[in-house]
Amino acid sequence: MNETATLRARAEIDLAALRANVRALRARASGAQLMAVVKSDAYGHGAVPCARAALEAGATWLGTATPQEALALRAAGLGGRVMCWLWTPGGPWREAIEADIDVSVSGMWALDEVVAAATAAGVPARVQLKADTGLGRNGCQPADWPELVSAARAAEEAGTLRITGLWSHFACADEPGHPSIAAQLNVFRDMVAYAEKEGVRPEVRHIANSPATLTVPESHFDLVRTGIAMYGISPSPELGTPADFGLRPVMTLVASVALVKQVPQGHGISYGHHYTTAAETTLALVPVGYADGIPRHASGRGPVLVGGAVRRIAGRVAMDQFVVDLGGAALAAGAEAVLFGPGDRGEPSAEDWAVAADTIAYEIVTRIGGRVPRVHLDGETWRG
């Protein structure tokens, strides 16, 4: 850990915990392959190291949102199956096809561009057809499904592409018992059955995200896509804590206290003076702020383990820093402030920060900015 001692702040990424989480999720999805979703720089954890660790633990697919994210994995030397699903017209279809990346198609415009790119490349595209079974975002509506399937099958017969997957995404799998879960499953089964009746022979059929992987076993089909759960965060507090599912949080966010000073009673703290000291006290300056991804909405509420106790942010979170009232406790500059982690030292969790900021833990870890170095650890070994 000496290598990290001089850093203003760091996000420690426990790759051993990530591998253990992948193994735990694979056990829950027995019989199905596992896709490790590493979009948005692996939810802020570092895409390439996390992807490698997930593959080492038995993941057989990697998933990204954008084609640029998928191409970056290939550029880093990662092989195996990689899928990306968020496309806009004029995207790098040919580059993705030539890199042997599975591309998702939700409508005719995208299929037309895939066919053109595959023809130009002289390489069949690997295409997964996405069905909108009720989420109402990306995906093909049931009414348009026959046209898309027919056109994709014609391109497959012509040797331009291979339909490798049929897939969809849940709207409310993080709400146990929500009626949309069963409804979407029924629609998905019908849309898959139609495509297979028309001659589609997919390698994988998949709809299960993290919460469905944990709680809806009938949704596992051939492949589950695990995102936030892989990083040791529960997709919903209503479903259970990470420990309830045998998962461990992977990211620990730490900063070095920049200044400790005494101030008198009635002293205003940070912009707007929304906090004033109730008595003479000691303040600690923590040198991270909303430019680093610390939510301004957590002003006055965000929890931090510092000086041996969990304390709340005093006043507003600024761009680069915030203040903690130590209540007269002694502390030296350079002491650690732990914003969140797995809880081994009594520190808050990402979920605690989500509550403080009226958001979800997904956003807390994903928003940690590029100014905060990711330090990838295996036990106590730094993999820089």
mmCIF file of C-alpha atoms in Angstrom:
data_model
loop_
_atom_site.group_PDB
_atom_site.id
_atom_site.type_symbol
_atom_site.label_atom_id
_atom_site.label_comp_id
_atom_site.label_asym_id
_atom_site.label_seq_id
_atom_site.Cartn_x
_atom_site.Cartn_y
_atom_site.Cartn_z
ATOM 1 C CA MET A 1 0.000 0.000 0.000
ATOM 2 C CA ASN A 2 2.981 2.369 0.222
ATOM 3 C CA GLU A 3 2.580 3.231 -3.459
ATOM 4 C CA THR A 4 -0.746 4.919 -2.700
ATOM 5 C CA ALA A 5 0.306 6.894 0.371
ATOM 6 C CA THR A 6 0.918 10.198 -1.425
ATOM 7 C CA LEU A 7 -2.264 10.204 -3.506
ATOM 8 C CA ARG A 8 -4.796 12.944 -2.830
ATOM 9 C CA ALA A 9 -7.513 10.356 -3.295
ATOM 10 C CA ARG A 10 -7.796 6.867 -4.711
ATOM 11 C CA ALA A 11 -10.388 4.287 -5.568
ATOM 12 C CA GLU A 12 -9.049 0.914 -4.463
ATOM 13 C CA ILE A 13 -10.440 -1.864 -6.663
ATOM 14 C CA ASP A 14 -10.304 -5.321 -5.093
ATOM 15 C CA LEU A 15 -9.966 -7.710 -8.043
ATOM 16 C CA ALA A 16 -10.003 -10.748 -5.755
ATOM 17 C CA ALA A 17 -13.439 -9.652 -4.524
ATOM 18 C CA LEU A 18 -14.585 -9.160 -8.104
ATOM 19 C CA ARG A 19 -13.522 -12.671 -9.066
ATOM 20 C CA ALA A 20 -15.282 -14.082 -5.991
ATOM 21 C CA ASN A 21 -18.436 -12.179 -6.945
ATOM 22 C CA VAL A 22 -18.339 -13.598 -10.476
ATOM 23 C CA ARG A 23 -18.023 -17.105 -9.089
ATOM 24 C CA ALA A 24 -20.943 -16.515 -6.706
ATOM 25 C CA LEU A 25 -23.115 -15.186 -9.535
ATOM 26 C CA ARG A 26 -22.181 -18.102 -11.787
ATOM 27 C CA ALA A 27 -23.293 -20.470 -9.034
ATOM 28 C CA ARG A 28 -26.670 -18.711 -8.854
ATOM 29 C CA ALA A 29 -27.067 -18.986 -12.624
ATOM 30 C CA SER A 30 -26.071 -22.629 -12.842
ATOM 31 C CA GLY A 31 -26.516 -23.867 -16.381
ATOM 32 C CA ALA A 32 -26.273 -20.406 -17.953
ATOM 33 C CA GLN A 33 -23.209 -18.579 -19.180
ATOM 34 C CA LEU A 34 -22.292 -15.247 -17.550
ATOM 35 C CA MET A 35 -21.702 -11.945 -19.299
ATOM 36 C CA ALA A 36 -19.573 -9.511 -17.303
ATOM 37 C CA VAL A 37 -20.915 -6.058 -18.085
ATOM 38 C CA VAL A 38 -18.037 -3.573 -18.121
ATOM 39 C CA LYS A 39 -19.768 -0.550 -19.651
ATOM 40 C CA SER A 40 -18.976 2.939 -18.345
ATOM 41 C CA ASP A 41 -15.415 1.896 -17.472
ATOM 42 C CA ALA A 42 -16.769 -1.092 -15.535
ATOM 43 C CA TYR A 43 -19.175 1.078 -13.553
ATOM 44 C CA GLY A 44 -16.224 3.282 -12.628
ATOM 45 C CA HIS A 45 -13.964 0.393 -11.579
ATOM 46 C CA GLY A 46 -11.676 0.241 -14.646
ATOM 47 C CA ALA A 47 -12.870 -1.741 -17.656
ATOM 48 C CA VAL A 48 -9.777 -3.623 -18.765
ATOM 49 C CA PRO A 49 -8.549 -4.925 -15.369
ATOM 50 C CA CYS A 50 -12.089 -5.829 -14.334
ATOM 51 C CA ALA A 51 -12.793 -7.561 -17.636
ATOM 52 C CA ARG A 52 -9.636 -9.625 -17.289
ATOM 53 C CA ALA A 53 -10.498 -10.576 -13.706
ATOM 54 C CA ALA A 54 -14.050 -11.543 -14.686
ATOM 55 C CA LEU A 55 -12.800 -13.788 -17.488
ATOM 56 C CA GLU A 56 -10.337 -15.394 -15.073
ATOM 57 C CA ALA A 57 -13.287 -16.186 -12.797
ATOM 58 C CA GLY A 58 -15.260 -17.896 -15.543
ATOM 59 C CA ALA A 59 -17.235 -15.217 -17.334
ATOM 60 C CA THR A 60 -17.584 -16.217 -20.983
ATOM 61 C CA TRP A 61 -18.874 -12.934 -22.407
ATOM 62 C CA LEU A 62 -18.051 -9.258 -21.927
ATOM 63 C CA GLY A 63 -20.728 -6.620 -22.427
ATOM 64 C CA THR A 64 -20.486 -2.907 -23.157
ATOM 65 C CA ALA A 65 -22.955 -0.210 -24.059
ATOM 66 C CA THR A 66 -21.049 1.591 -26.803
ATOM 67 C CA PRO A 67 -19.020 0.168 -29.679
ATOM 68 C CA GLN A 68 -16.099 2.361 -28.633
ATOM 69 C CA GLU A 69 -16.021 0.585 -25.267
ATOM 70 C CA ALA A 70 -16.045 -2.800 -26.999
ATOM 71 C CA LEU A 71 -13.293 -1.809 -29.428
ATOM 72 C CA ALA A 72 -11.169 -0.606 -26.492
ATOM 73 C CA LEU A 73 -11.379 -4.087 -24.960
ATOM 74 C CA ARG A 74 -10.155 -5.619 -28.208
ATOM 75 C CA ALA A 75 -7.358 -3.024 -28.433
ATOM 76 C CA ALA A 76 -6.262 -4.103 -24.956
ATOM 77 C CA GLY A 77 -5.902 -7.668 -26.195
ATOM 78 C CA LEU A 78 -9.045 -9.162 -24.680
ATOM 79 C CA GLY A 79 -10.420 -12.060 -26.703
ATOM 80 C CA GLY A 80 -13.560 -14.147 -26.461
ATOM 81 C CA ARG A 81 -17.091 -12.988 -27.005
ATOM 82 C CA VAL A 82 -17.772 -9.259 -26.648
ATOM 83 C CA MET A 83 -21.155 -7.631 -27.206
ATOM 84 C CA CYS A 84 -22.189 -3.982 -27.482
ATOM 85 C CA TRP A 85 -25.728 -2.676 -27.748
ATOM 86 C CA LEU A 86 -26.009 1.122 -27.895
ATOM 87 C CA TRP A 87 -25.682 2.244 -31.508
ATOM 88 C CA THR A 88 -26.483 5.427 -33.385
ATOM 89 C CA PRO A 89 -26.596 5.903 -37.164
ATOM 90 C CA GLY A 90 -23.170 6.039 -38.756
ATOM 91 C CA GLY A 91 -21.509 4.132 -35.926
ATOM 92 C CA PRO A 92 -18.319 2.109 -36.382
ATOM 93 C CA TRP A 93 -20.108 -1.000 -37.640
ATOM 94 C CA ARG A 94 -17.299 -2.163 -39.904
ATOM 95 C CA GLU A 95 -14.658 -1.815 -37.199
ATOM 96 C CA ALA A 96 -16.816 -3.804 -34.791
ATOM 97 C CA ILE A 97 -17.520 -6.507 -37.367
ATOM 98 C CA GLU A 98 -13.836 -6.839 -38.209
ATOM 99 C CA ALA A 99 -13.034 -7.065 -34.493
ATOM 100 C CA ASP A 100 -15.465 -9.999 -34.160
ATOM 101 C CA ILE A 101 -17.768 -8.076 -31.808
ATOM 102 C CA ASP A 102 -21.438 -9.024 -31.456
ATOM 103 C CA VAL A 103 -23.574 -6.019 -32.374
ATOM 104 C CA SER A 104 -27.145 -5.465 -31.232
ATOM 105 C CA VAL A 105 -29.864 -4.524 -33.689
ATOM 106 C CA SER A 106 -33.233 -3.127 -32.624
ATOM 107 C CA GLY A 107 -34.660 -1.849 -35.900
ATOM 108 C CA MET A 108 -34.408 -1.814 -39.663
ATOM 109 C CA TRP A 109 -32.112 1.224 -39.927
ATOM 110 C CA ALA A 110 -29.493 -0.595 -37.845
ATOM 111 C CA LEU A 111 -29.876 -3.834 -39.788
ATOM 112 C CA ASP A 112 -29.402 -1.944 -43.050
ATOM 113 C CA GLU A 113 -26.179 -0.364 -41.750
ATOM 114 C CA VAL A 114 -24.884 -3.716 -40.480
ATOM 115 C CA VAL A 115 -25.529 -5.361 -43.832
ATOM 116 C CA ALA A 116 -23.747 -2.554 -45.680
ATOM 117 C CA ALA A 117 -20.766 -2.660 -43.324
ATOM 118 C CA ALA A 118 -20.473 -6.445 -43.448
ATOM 119 C CA THR A 119 -20.653 -6.381 -47.235
ATOM 120 C CA ALA A 120 -17.873 -3.778 -47.363
ATOM 121 C CA ALA A 121 -15.755 -5.734 -44.883
ATOM 122 C CA GLY A 122 -16.320 -9.055 -46.602
ATOM 123 C CA VAL A 123 -16.876 -10.583 -43.160
ATOM 124 C CA PRO A 124 -20.216 -11.838 -41.805
ATOM 125 C CA ALA A 125 -21.468 -9.748 -38.905
ATOM 126 C CA ARG A 126 -22.380 -11.316 -35.565
ATOM 127 C CA VAL A 127 -25.800 -9.832 -34.823
ATOM 128 C CA GLN A 128 -28.050 -10.070 -31.781
ATOM 129 C CA LEU A 129 -31.677 -9.000 -32.239
ATOM 130 C CA LYS A 130 -33.085 -7.076 -29.300
ATOM 131 C CA ALA A 131 -36.773 -7.323 -28.422
ATOM 132 C CA ASP A 132 -38.634 -4.601 -26.543
ATOM 133 C CA THR A 133 -40.681 -6.774 -24.196
ATOM 134 C CA GLY A 134 -41.948 -3.874 -22.116
ATOM 135 C CA LEU A 135 -39.068 -1.666 -20.971
ATOM 136 C CA GLY A 136 -39.861 0.877 -23.679
ATOM 137 C CA ARG A 137 -36.284 1.916 -24.395
ATOM 138 C CA ASN A 138 -34.164 0.215 -27.041
ATOM 139 C CA GLY A 139 -35.392 -2.941 -28.743
ATOM 140 C CA CYS A 140 -37.869 -3.914 -31.427
ATOM 141 C CA GLN A 141 -41.576 -3.735 -30.646
ATOM 142 C CA PRO A 142 -43.546 -6.988 -31.034
ATOM 143 C CA ALA A 143 -45.521 -5.482 -33.931
ATOM 144 C CA ASP A 144 -42.283 -4.814 -35.847
ATOM 145 C CA TRP A 145 -40.560 -8.071 -34.902
ATOM 146 C CA PRO A 146 -41.690 -10.130 -37.921
ATOM 147 C CA GLU A 147 -40.237 -7.585 -40.367
ATOM 148 C CA LEU A 148 -36.916 -7.414 -38.512
ATOM 149 C CA VAL A 149 -36.632 -11.185 -38.150
ATOM 150 C CA SER A 150 -37.505 -11.734 -41.819
ATOM 151 C CA ALA A 151 -34.923 -9.228 -43.031
ATOM 152 C CA ALA A 152 -32.245 -10.573 -40.675
ATOM 153 C CA ARG A 153 -32.941 -14.138 -41.798
ATOM 154 C CA ALA A 154 -32.659 -13.080 -45.454
ATOM 155 C CA ALA A 155 -29.276 -11.483 -44.721
ATOM 156 C CA GLU A 156 -28.235 -14.604 -42.855
ATOM 157 C CA GLU A 157 -29.235 -16.792 -45.799
ATOM 158 C CA ALA A 158 -27.160 -14.515 -48.049
ATOM 159 C CA GLY A 159 -24.134 -15.048 -45.801
ATOM 160 C CA THR A 160 -23.924 -11.403 -44.710
ATOM 161 C CA LEU A 161 -24.536 -11.996 -41.027
ATOM 162 C CA ARG A 162 -25.074 -14.613 -38.365
ATOM 163 C CA ILE A 163 -27.902 -14.150 -35.849
ATOM 164 C CA THR A 164 -26.040 -15.086 -32.673
ATOM 165 C CA GLY A 165 -28.509 -13.952 -30.043
ATOM 166 C CA LEU A 166 -32.046 -12.945 -29.117
ATOM 167 C CA TRP A 167 -32.317 -10.743 -26.074
ATOM 168 C CA SER A 168 -34.236 -8.195 -24.048
ATOM 169 C CA HIS A 169 -34.037 -6.259 -20.770
ATOM 170 C CA PHE A 170 -36.249 -6.054 -17.684
ATOM 171 C CA ALA A 171 -37.879 -2.860 -16.463
ATOM 172 C CA CYS A 172 -38.593 -3.807 -12.839
ATOM 173 C CA ALA A 173 -36.558 -6.887 -11.912
ATOM 174 C CA ASP A 174 -35.244 -4.923 -8.931
ATOM 175 C CA GLU A 175 -38.805 -4.797 -7.514
ATOM 176 C CA PRO A 176 -39.594 -8.311 -6.283
ATOM 177 C CA GLY A 177 -42.992 -9.550 -7.413
ATOM 178 C CA HIS A 178 -43.628 -6.698 -9.834
ATOM 179 C CA PRO A 179 -46.204 -7.947 -12.374
ATOM 180 C CA SER A 180 -44.133 -6.670 -15.301
ATOM 181 C CA ILE A 181 -41.492 -9.336 -14.649
ATOM 182 C CA ALA A 182 -43.765 -12.250 -15.551
ATOM 183 C CA ALA A 183 -45.355 -10.224 -18.331
ATOM 184 C CA GLN A 184 -42.011 -9.459 -19.958
ATOM 185 C CA LEU A 185 -40.913 -13.071 -19.647
ATOM 186 C CA ASN A 186 -44.051 -14.190 -21.485
ATOM 187 C CA VAL A 187 -43.495 -11.647 -24.272
ATOM 188 C CA PHE A 188 -39.843 -12.652 -24.571
ATOM 189 C CA ARG A 189 -40.711 -16.337 -24.844
ATOM 190 C CA ASP A 190 -43.253 -15.545 -27.563
ATOM 191 C CA MET A 191 -40.800 -13.383 -29.538
ATOM 192 C CA VAL A 192 -38.043 -15.982 -29.239
ATOM 193 C CA ALA A 193 -40.456 -18.724 -30.321
ATOM 194 C CA TYR A 194 -41.481 -16.698 -33.366
ATOM 195 C CA ALA A 195 -37.863 -16.070 -34.395
ATOM 196 C CA GLU A 196 -36.972 -19.734 -33.964
ATOM 197 C CA LYS A 197 -40.043 -20.770 -35.987
ATOM 198 C CA GLU A 198 -38.667 -18.544 -38.759
ATOM 199 C CA GLY A 199 -35.364 -20.400 -38.684
ATOM 200 C CA VAL A 200 -33.269 -18.380 -36.230
ATOM 201 C CA ARG A 201 -30.867 -20.610 -34.269
ATOM 202 C CA PRO A 202 -29.273 -18.315 -31.708
ATOM 203 C CA GLU A 203 -26.207 -19.194 -29.697
ATOM 204 C CA VAL A 204 -27.674 -17.382 -26.691
ATOM 205 C CA ARG A 205 -31.041 -16.112 -25.494
ATOM 206 C CA HIS A 206 -30.870 -13.683 -22.603
ATOM 207 C CA ILE A 207 -32.952 -11.237 -20.582
ATOM 208 C CA ALA A 208 -31.634 -11.533 -16.997
ATOM 209 C CA ASN A 209 -29.788 -8.545 -15.545
ATOM 210 C CA SER A 210 -28.232 -8.457 -12.062
ATOM 211 C CA PRO A 211 -31.470 -8.489 -10.037
ATOM 212 C CA ALA A 212 -33.010 -11.189 -12.233
ATOM 213 C CA THR A 213 -29.845 -13.258 -11.942
ATOM 214 C CA LEU A 214 -30.226 -13.111 -8.168
ATOM 215 C CA THR A 215 -33.981 -13.591 -7.804
ATOM 216 C CA VAL A 216 -35.680 -14.745 -11.039
ATOM 217 C CA PRO A 217 -34.138 -18.118 -11.942
ATOM 218 C CA GLU A 218 -36.703 -18.792 -14.674
ATOM 219 C CA SER A 219 -35.237 -15.838 -16.585
ATOM 220 C CA HIS A 220 -31.705 -17.228 -16.901
ATOM 221 C CA PHE A 221 -32.085 -18.965 -20.294
ATOM 222 C CA ASP A 222 -28.621 -19.401 -21.889
ATOM 223 C CA LEU A 223 -26.861 -16.317 -20.512
ATOM 224 C CA VAL A 224 -27.153 -13.825 -17.649
ATOM 225 C CA ARG A 225 -25.805 -10.282 -17.832
ATOM 226 C CA THR A 226 -24.358 -9.181 -14.500
ATOM 227 C CA GLY A 227 -23.435 -5.560 -14.064
ATOM 228 C CA ILE A 228 -23.694 -3.901 -10.660
ATOM 229 C CA ALA A 229 -23.822 -7.205 -8.733
ATOM 230 C CA MET A 230 -20.427 -8.173 -10.131
ATOM 231 C CA TYR A 231 -19.003 -5.132 -8.357
ATOM 232 C CA GLY A 232 -20.473 -6.264 -5.045
ATOM 233 C CA ILE A 233 -23.391 -3.863 -4.861
ATOM 234 C CA SER A 234 -26.951 -5.018 -4.377
ATOM 235 C CA PRO A 235 -29.148 -3.951 -7.310
ATOM 236 C CA SER A 236 -31.853 -3.047 -4.826
ATOM 237 C CA PRO A 237 -31.894 -2.827 -1.013
ATOM 238 C CA GLU A 238 -35.318 -4.504 -1.135
ATOM 239 C CA LEU A 239 -33.691 -7.609 -2.602
ATOM 240 C CA GLY A 240 -31.075 -7.855 0.144
ATOM 241 C CA THR A 241 -27.637 -6.609 1.054
ATOM 242 C CA PRO A 242 -24.524 -7.687 -0.856
ATOM 243 C CA ALA A 243 -23.701 -10.095 1.970
ATOM 244 C CA ASP A 244 -27.141 -11.697 1.641
ATOM 245 C CA PHE A 245 -26.102 -12.785 -1.869
ATOM 246 C CA GLY A 246 -22.537 -13.728 -1.003
ATOM 247 C CA LEU A 247 -21.138 -10.600 -2.663
ATOM 248 C CA ARG A 248 -18.472 -8.150 -1.510
ATOM 249 C CA PRO A 249 -18.144 -4.490 -2.590
ATOM 250 C CA VAL A 250 -15.154 -4.076 -4.882
ATOM 251 C CA MET A 251 -14.478 -0.322 -4.643
ATOM 252 C CA THR A 252 -13.160 1.552 -1.603
ATOM 253 C CA LEU A 253 -12.927 5.332 -1.967
ATOM 254 C CA VAL A 254 -10.242 6.958 0.189
ATOM 255 C CA ALA A 255 -8.879 10.511 0.459
ATOM 256 C CA SER A 256 -6.041 12.044 2.475
ATOM 257 C CA VAL A 257 -7.074 14.814 4.846
ATOM 258 C CA ALA A 258 -5.515 18.030 3.532
ATOM 259 C CA LEU A 259 -5.869 20.311 6.562
ATOM 260 C CA VAL A 260 -6.969 20.200 10.204
ATOM 261 C CA LYS A 261 -7.709 23.425 12.068
ATOM 262 C CA GLN A 262 -9.523 24.904 15.053
ATOM 263 C CA VAL A 263 -12.407 27.317 14.515
ATOM 264 C CA PRO A 264 -14.597 29.198 16.996
ATOM 265 C CA GLN A 265 -18.277 28.737 17.774
ATOM 266 C CA GLY A 266 -20.605 30.175 15.132
ATOM 267 C CA HIS A 267 -18.147 29.810 12.264
ATOM 268 C CA GLY A 268 -19.779 29.328 8.854
ATOM 269 C CA ILE A 269 -18.594 26.362 6.790
ATOM 270 C CA SER A 270 -18.410 26.231 2.982
ATOM 271 C CA TYR A 271 -20.541 28.038 0.403
ATOM 272 C CA GLY A 272 -23.772 29.549 1.629
ATOM 273 C CA HIS A 273 -22.960 28.905 5.292
ATOM 274 C CA HIS A 274 -25.590 26.170 5.471
ATOM 275 C CA TYR A 275 -23.622 24.819 8.417
ATOM 276 C CA THR A 276 -22.271 26.817 11.339
ATOM 277 C CA THR A 277 -20.300 25.382 14.234
ATOM 278 C CA ALA A 278 -22.263 24.861 17.427
ATOM 279 C CA ALA A 279 -19.148 25.300 19.572
ATOM 280 C CA GLU A 280 -15.416 25.726 19.205
ATOM 281 C CA THR A 281 -14.374 22.698 17.187
ATOM 282 C CA THR A 282 -11.876 21.037 14.882
ATOM 283 C CA LEU A 283 -12.446 20.847 11.130
ATOM 284 C CA ALA A 284 -10.916 18.422 8.641
ATOM 285 C CA LEU A 285 -10.654 19.343 4.962
ATOM 286 C CA VAL A 286 -11.199 16.369 2.620
ATOM 287 C CA PRO A 287 -9.814 17.206 -0.858
ATOM 288 C CA VAL A 288 -12.489 15.670 -3.110
ATOM 289 C CA GLY A 289 -15.624 17.280 -4.447
ATOM 290 C CA TYR A 290 -18.243 17.127 -7.137
ATOM 291 C CA ALA A 291 -15.564 17.329 -9.859
ATOM 292 C CA ASP A 292 -14.419 13.959 -8.507
ATOM 293 C CA GLY A 293 -17.960 12.576 -8.488
ATOM 294 C CA ILE A 294 -18.898 13.339 -4.884
ATOM 295 C CA PRO A 295 -22.608 14.203 -5.191
ATOM 296 C CA ARG A 296 -23.441 17.783 -4.249
ATOM 297 C CA HIS A 297 -26.875 16.464 -3.249
ATOM 298 C CA ALA A 298 -25.122 14.755 -0.338
ATOM 299 C CA SER A 299 -24.128 18.115 1.170
ATOM 300 C CA GLY A 300 -24.694 18.021 4.920
ATOM 301 C CA ARG A 301 -25.513 14.309 4.777
ATOM 302 C CA GLY A 302 -22.696 12.339 3.130
ATOM 303 C CA PRO A 303 -21.036 9.952 5.631
ATOM 304 C CA VAL A 304 -17.246 9.654 6.016
ATOM 305 C CA LEU A 305 -15.119 7.521 8.309
ATOM 306 C CA VAL A 306 -12.480 9.889 9.628
ATOM 307 C CA GLY A 307 -10.736 10.182 12.975
ATOM 308 C CA GLY A 308 -12.129 6.850 14.141
ATOM 309 C CA ALA A 309 -15.801 7.703 13.675
ATOM 310 C CA VAL A 310 -18.363 8.078 10.914
ATOM 311 C CA ARG A 311 -19.166 11.762 10.535
ATOM 312 C CA ARG A 312 -21.330 13.767 8.141
ATOM 313 C CA ILE A 313 -20.204 16.387 5.663
ATOM 314 C CA ALA A 314 -20.444 19.841 7.225
ATOM 315 C CA GLY A 315 -22.044 22.239 4.761
ATOM 316 C CA ARG A 316 -21.913 22.086 0.994
ATOM 317 C CA VAL A 317 -19.790 19.850 -1.151
ATOM 318 C CA ALA A 318 -17.629 22.115 -3.330
ATOM 319 C CA MET A 319 -15.991 21.312 -6.657
ATOM 320 C CA ASP A 320 -12.744 20.015 -5.148
ATOM 321 C CA GLN A 321 -13.298 19.615 -1.424
ATOM 322 C CA PHE A 322 -15.628 19.314 1.521
ATOM 323 C CA VAL A 323 -15.350 19.784 5.289
ATOM 324 C CA VAL A 324 -16.015 17.448 8.202
ATOM 325 C CA ASP A 325 -16.608 18.681 11.760
ATOM 326 C CA LEU A 326 -14.499 16.504 14.057
ATOM 327 C CA GLY A 327 -16.158 17.803 17.204
ATOM 328 C CA GLY A 328 -12.832 18.605 18.840
ATOM 329 C CA ALA A 329 -11.216 15.231 18.103
ATOM 330 C CA ALA A 330 -7.487 15.260 17.367
ATOM 331 C CA LEU A 331 -6.354 14.442 13.847
ATOM 332 C CA ALA A 332 -3.321 15.143 11.687
ATOM 333 C CA ALA A 333 -3.162 16.203 8.067
ATOM 334 C CA GLY A 334 -2.596 13.136 5.894
ATOM 335 C CA ALA A 335 -4.974 10.969 7.893
ATOM 336 C CA GLU A 336 -7.280 8.749 5.850
ATOM 337 C CA ALA A 337 -10.879 9.648 5.181
ATOM 338 C CA VAL A 338 -12.794 6.617 3.914
ATOM 339 C CA LEU A 339 -15.916 7.626 2.054
ATOM 340 C CA PHE A 340 -17.196 4.147 1.289
ATOM 341 C CA GLY A 341 -16.077 0.557 1.034
ATOM 342 C CA PRO A 342 -17.037 -2.980 2.070
ATOM 343 C CA GLY A 343 -17.441 -2.005 5.742
ATOM 344 C CA ASP A 344 -14.504 -3.903 7.237
ATOM 345 C CA ARG A 345 -13.370 -0.838 9.195
ATOM 346 C CA GLY A 346 -16.864 0.419 9.927
ATOM 347 C CA GLU A 347 -16.825 2.722 6.909
ATOM 348 C CA PRO A 348 -20.023 3.660 5.066
ATOM 349 C CA SER A 349 -21.146 1.786 1.968
ATOM 350 C CA ALA A 350 -21.959 3.073 -1.489
ATOM 351 C CA GLU A 351 -25.601 2.405 -0.563
ATOM 352 C CA ASP A 352 -25.237 4.753 2.441
ATOM 353 C CA TRP A 353 -24.083 7.457 0.033
ATOM 354 C CA ALA A 354 -26.952 6.672 -2.308
ATOM 355 C CA VAL A 355 -29.410 7.255 0.541
ATOM 356 C CA ALA A 356 -27.659 10.512 1.449
ATOM 357 C CA ALA A 357 -27.864 11.748 -2.158
ATOM 358 C CA ASP A 358 -31.373 10.426 -2.957
ATOM 359 C CA THR A 359 -30.041 8.214 -5.745
ATOM 360 C CA ILE A 360 -28.904 4.622 -6.322
ATOM 361 C CA ALA A 361 -25.580 3.001 -5.542
ATOM 362 C CA TYR A 362 -24.985 2.408 -9.274
ATOM 363 C CA GLU A 363 -24.587 6.169 -9.696
ATOM 364 C CA ILE A 364 -22.319 6.594 -6.691
ATOM 365 C CA VAL A 365 -19.587 4.274 -7.987
ATOM 366 C CA THR A 366 -20.020 5.068 -11.677
ATOM 367 C CA ARG A 367 -19.710 8.827 -11.233
ATOM 368 C CA ILE A 368 -16.312 8.775 -9.483
ATOM 369 C CA GLY A 369 -14.287 10.886 -11.890
ATOM 370 C CA GLY A 370 -11.058 10.506 -13.785
ATOM 371 C CA ARG A 371 -9.091 12.673 -11.335
ATOM 372 C CA VAL A 372 -9.344 9.813 -8.845
ATOM 373 C CA PRO A 373 -6.787 7.092 -9.743
ATOM 374 C CA ARG A 374 -8.016 3.510 -9.768
ATOM 375 C CA VAL A 375 -5.602 1.318 -7.827
ATOM 376 C CA HIS A 376 -6.273 -2.298 -8.737
ATOM 377 C CA LEU A 377 -5.405 -4.681 -5.937
ATOM 378 C CA ASP A 378 -5.171 -8.436 -5.537
ATOM 379 C CA GLY A 379 -5.197 -8.783 -1.785
ATOM 380 C CA GLU A 380 -2.517 -6.260 -0.883
ATOM 381 C CA THR A 381 -0.711 -6.404 -4.221
ATOM 382 C CA TRP A 382 -1.044 -3.306 -6.387
ATOM 383 C CA ARG A 383 -1.655 -4.103 -10.032
ATOM 384 C CA GLY A 384 -0.903 -0.746 -11.591
#
